[in-house]
């Protein structure tokens, strides 16, 4: 499916762009344009636009505001050494966006339209792509229900929107590793619920525990399963991996994808890249009690989180009631975490010939 985009060009403020590219503060400086595509149950997808970034009108009855019919994605465009621009695994993001829509009784956007929107965006704002390893243009596609009635049923009308913002390298040696706080009171997702969808409610429901984690001096919540409150699931916006020594072999362990975990594109990529590095990956339940024990007896060598925004980031501490478990000693990130982080960045910047299929070249030559 293709649509003809109506293009309404914004005035470019070069000083604003230069400042944004200098500061690279995550999410703070949207580029000049955004994409919108409308949906109506009787008309299907229509009215695709490239327009200046800015507010749009939302009716007070908008389903997203009342019943949470809202989903989003987070993905990145990277620069290559040759000066090109590539989207990292946009096909997987398009597919997850469709799965999220289906779970939320929203119309799944055809993958070709998702990619076209990305291409249109890159063609108008590609010069917002920063240069430098680990830097990127972070893209935020989202969709929400809009409709002029309030009855409790799925909306008949939706808007898709995509905007982008230049992003710096999240990982900073001076910041060190992440510390995580285990939530026992609240859960993020339950079996049969929406945990595997990237829907707005999952994040709204996580914020209270997040503020507790921060009050406890930690960076993020480490969520446990809803049923037993015993098994590690993920962080609020990242999947987790442990580097464990089992019978003399270094193994990567991560909770299996399920309907209570967001199956990250980075998670999947790390699993595949671990194979390149000769590491065996075990997708199995991880009891939090075992993690504390394995950290104590030295079997848990490293732990890391991964996601689009941060890439691969070491976890150095788990705060959990009376446990204050340190992982990795002085050397965080550990060797496996560092190797995977660097390998992923190499792939993302187009430096690994065998993984070029993960990248979609975009017509967005950098002007700087
Ligand atoms: N879990 C959650 C809850 C997330 O929001 C994200 C970010 N999308 C992830 C994991 C990591 O997913 P990805 O690697 O696709 O960014």
PDB file of N, CA, C and O and ligand atoms in Angstrom, residues 74 93 96 188 198 203 234-239 262-267 306-309, ligand 1:
ATOM      1  N   UNK A  74       9.831   2.987  19.344  1.00  0.00           N
ATOM      2  CA  UNK A  74      11.034   3.801  19.476  1.00  0.00           C
ATOM      3  C   UNK A  74      12.082   3.117  18.627  1.00  0.00           C
ATOM      4  O   UNK A  74      12.328   1.927  18.809  1.00  0.00           O
ATOM      5  N   UNK A  93      10.409  -3.218  13.878  1.00  0.00           N
ATOM      6  CA  UNK A  93       9.604  -2.195  14.571  1.00  0.00           C
ATOM      7  C   UNK A  93       8.215  -2.079  13.932  1.00  0.00           C
ATOM      8  O   UNK A  93       7.207  -1.932  14.633  1.00  0.00           O
ATOM      9  N   UNK A  96       6.209  -5.020  15.118  1.00  0.00           N
ATOM     10  CA  UNK A  96       5.764  -4.893  16.514  1.00  0.00           C
ATOM     11  C   UNK A  96       4.667  -3.841  16.641  1.00  0.00           C
ATOM     12  O   UNK A  96       3.735  -3.989  17.440  1.00  0.00           O
ATOM     13  N   UNK A 188       4.204  -4.859  36.457  1.00  0.00           N
ATOM     14  CA  UNK A 188       4.074  -4.144  35.181  1.00  0.00           C
ATOM     15  C   UNK A 188       3.062  -4.809  34.264  1.00  0.00           C
ATOM     16  O   UNK A 188       2.326  -4.147  33.541  1.00  0.00           O
ATOM     17  N   UNK A 198       3.400  -2.396  22.972  1.00  0.00           N
ATOM     18  CA  UNK A 198       3.995  -1.121  23.365  1.00  0.00           C
ATOM     19  C   UNK A 198       2.852  -0.109  23.412  1.00  0.00           C
ATOM     20  O   UNK A 198       2.707   0.751  22.531  1.00  0.00           O
ATOM     21  N   UNK A 203       3.142   2.110  30.376  1.00  0.00           N
ATOM     22  CA  UNK A 203       4.134   3.062  30.878  1.00  0.00           C
ATOM     23  C   UNK A 203       3.529   3.923  31.988  1.00  0.00           C
ATOM     24  O   UNK A 203       4.188   4.173  33.001  1.00  0.00           O
ATOM     25  N   UNK A 234      11.767  -7.695  33.305  1.00  0.00           N
ATOM     26  CA  UNK A 234      12.514  -6.716  32.514  1.00  0.00           C
ATOM     27  C   UNK A 234      12.552  -5.402  33.284  1.00  0.00           C
ATOM     28  O   UNK A 234      12.018  -5.303  34.388  1.00  0.00           O
ATOM     29  N   UNK A 235      13.177  -4.386  32.700  1.00  0.00           N
ATOM     30  CA  UNK A 235      13.125  -3.041  33.273  1.00  0.00           C
ATOM     31  C   UNK A 235      11.946  -2.303  32.622  1.00  0.00           C
ATOM     32  O   UNK A 235      11.292  -2.832  31.736  1.00  0.00           O
ATOM     33  N   UNK A 236      11.735  -1.061  33.020  1.00  0.00           N
ATOM     34  CA  UNK A 236      10.601  -0.297  32.486  1.00  0.00           C
ATOM     35  C   UNK A 236      10.703  -0.035  30.993  1.00  0.00           C
ATOM     36  O   UNK A 236       9.692   0.119  30.319  1.00  0.00           O
ATOM     37  N   UNK A 237      11.902   0.001  30.461  1.00  0.00           N
ATOM     38  CA  UNK A 237      12.064   0.271  29.035  1.00  0.00           C
ATOM     39  C   UNK A 237      13.206  -0.509  28.424  1.00  0.00           C
ATOM     40  O   UNK A 237      13.708  -0.144  27.359  1.00  0.00           O
ATOM     41  N   UNK A 238      13.632  -1.575  29.077  1.00  0.00           N
ATOM     42  CA  UNK A 238      14.753  -2.369  28.568  1.00  0.00           C
ATOM     43  C   UNK A 238      14.603  -3.820  28.998  1.00  0.00           C
ATOM     44  O   UNK A 238      14.061  -4.096  30.076  1.00  0.00           O
ATOM     45  N   UNK A 239      15.103  -4.732  28.190  1.00  0.00           N
ATOM     46  CA  UNK A 239      15.160  -6.141  28.564  1.00  0.00           C
ATOM     47  C   UNK A 239      16.453  -6.408  29.332  1.00  0.00           C
ATOM     48  O   UNK A 239      17.374  -5.597  29.294  1.00  0.00           O
ATOM     49  N   UNK A 262       8.001  -7.083  26.924  1.00  0.00           N
ATOM     50  CA  UNK A 262       8.115  -6.496  25.594  1.00  0.00           C
ATOM     51  C   UNK A 262       9.336  -7.119  24.926  1.00  0.00           C
ATOM     52  O   UNK A 262      10.450  -7.000  25.429  1.00  0.00           O
ATOM     53  N   UNK A 263       9.090  -7.809  23.829  1.00  0.00           N
ATOM     54  CA  UNK A 263      10.189  -8.504  23.145  1.00  0.00           C
ATOM     55  C   UNK A 263      10.987  -7.485  22.344  1.00  0.00           C
ATOM     56  O   UNK A 263      10.632  -7.117  21.235  1.00  0.00           O
ATOM     57  N   UNK A 264      12.066  -7.014  22.938  1.00  0.00           N
ATOM     58  CA  UNK A 264      12.829  -5.913  22.363  1.00  0.00           C
ATOM     59  C   UNK A 264      13.539  -6.301  21.073  1.00  0.00           C
ATOM     60  O   UNK A 264      14.011  -7.421  20.918  1.00  0.00           O
ATOM     61  N   UNK A 265      13.615  -5.321  20.174  1.00  0.00           N
ATOM     62  CA  UNK A 265      14.403  -5.502  18.948  1.00  0.00           C
ATOM     63  C   UNK A 265      15.875  -5.636  19.346  1.00  0.00           C
ATOM     64  O   UNK A 265      16.625  -6.425  18.762  1.00  0.00           O
ATOM     65  N   UNK A 266      16.286  -4.902  20.361  1.00  0.00           N
ATOM     66  CA  UNK A 266      17.674  -5.000  20.829  1.00  0.00           C
ATOM     67  C   UNK A 266      17.907  -6.361  21.481  1.00  0.00           C
ATOM     68  O   UNK A 266      18.953  -6.985  21.272  1.00  0.00           O
ATOM     69  N   UNK A 267      16.930  -6.835  22.258  1.00  0.00           N
ATOM     70  CA  UNK A 267      17.034  -8.167  22.884  1.00  0.00           C
ATOM     71  C   UNK A 267      17.292  -9.219  21.821  1.00  0.00           C
ATOM     72  O   UNK A 267      18.218 -10.021  21.924  1.00  0.00           O
ATOM     73  N   UNK A 306      19.157  -3.909  27.863  1.00  0.00           N
ATOM     74  CA  UNK A 306      19.298  -3.467  26.480  1.00  0.00           C
ATOM     75  C   UNK A 306      17.989  -2.957  25.921  1.00  0.00           C
ATOM     76  O   UNK A 306      16.906  -3.443  26.263  1.00  0.00           O
ATOM     77  N   UNK A 307      18.097  -1.944  25.097  1.00  0.00           N
ATOM     78  CA  UNK A 307      16.923  -1.340  24.462  1.00  0.00           C
ATOM     79  C   UNK A 307      17.392  -0.335  23.423  1.00  0.00           C
ATOM     80  O   UNK A 307      18.581   0.015  23.385  1.00  0.00           O
ATOM     81  N   UNK A 308      16.448   0.135  22.627  1.00  0.00           N
ATOM     82  CA  UNK A 308      16.797   1.061  21.548  1.00  0.00           C
ATOM     83  C   UNK A 308      17.482   2.323  22.079  1.00  0.00           C
ATOM     84  O   UNK A 308      18.491   2.760  21.545  1.00  0.00           O
ATOM     85  N   UNK A 309      16.920   2.902  23.129  1.00  0.00           N
ATOM     86  CA  UNK A 309      17.443   4.194  23.601  1.00  0.00           C
ATOM     87  C   UNK A 309      18.866   4.056  24.110  1.00  0.00           C
ATOM     88  O   UNK A 309      19.733   4.871  23.790  1.00  0.00           O
TER      89      UNK A 309
HETATM   90  N1  LIG B   1      10.952  -3.386  27.411  1.00  0.00           N
HETATM   91  C1  LIG B   1      10.172  -2.295  27.432  1.00  0.00           C
HETATM   92  C2  LIG B   1       9.065  -2.235  28.420  1.00  0.00           C
HETATM   93  C3  LIG B   1      10.402  -1.239  26.540  1.00  0.00           C
HETATM   94  O1  LIG B   1       9.636  -0.147  26.559  1.00  0.00           O
HETATM   95  C4  LIG B   1      11.473  -1.334  25.626  1.00  0.00           C
HETATM   96  C5  LIG B   1      11.755  -0.206  24.668  1.00  0.00           C
HETATM   97  N2  LIG B   1      11.023  -0.345  23.486  1.00  0.00           N
HETATM   98  C6  LIG B   1      12.254  -2.501  25.625  1.00  0.00           C
HETATM   99  C7  LIG B   1      11.970  -3.504  26.536  1.00  0.00           C
HETATM  100  C8  LIG B   1      13.378  -2.681  24.647  1.00  0.00           C
HETATM  101  O2  LIG B   1      12.854  -2.833  23.342  1.00  0.00           O
HETATM  102  P1  LIG B   1      13.679  -2.379  22.084  1.00  0.00           P
HETATM  103  O3  LIG B   1      14.974  -3.099  22.144  1.00  0.00           O
HETATM  104  O4  LIG B   1      12.843  -2.812  20.923  1.00  0.00           O
HETATM  105  O5  LIG B   1      13.858  -0.913  22.175  1.00  0.00           O
END
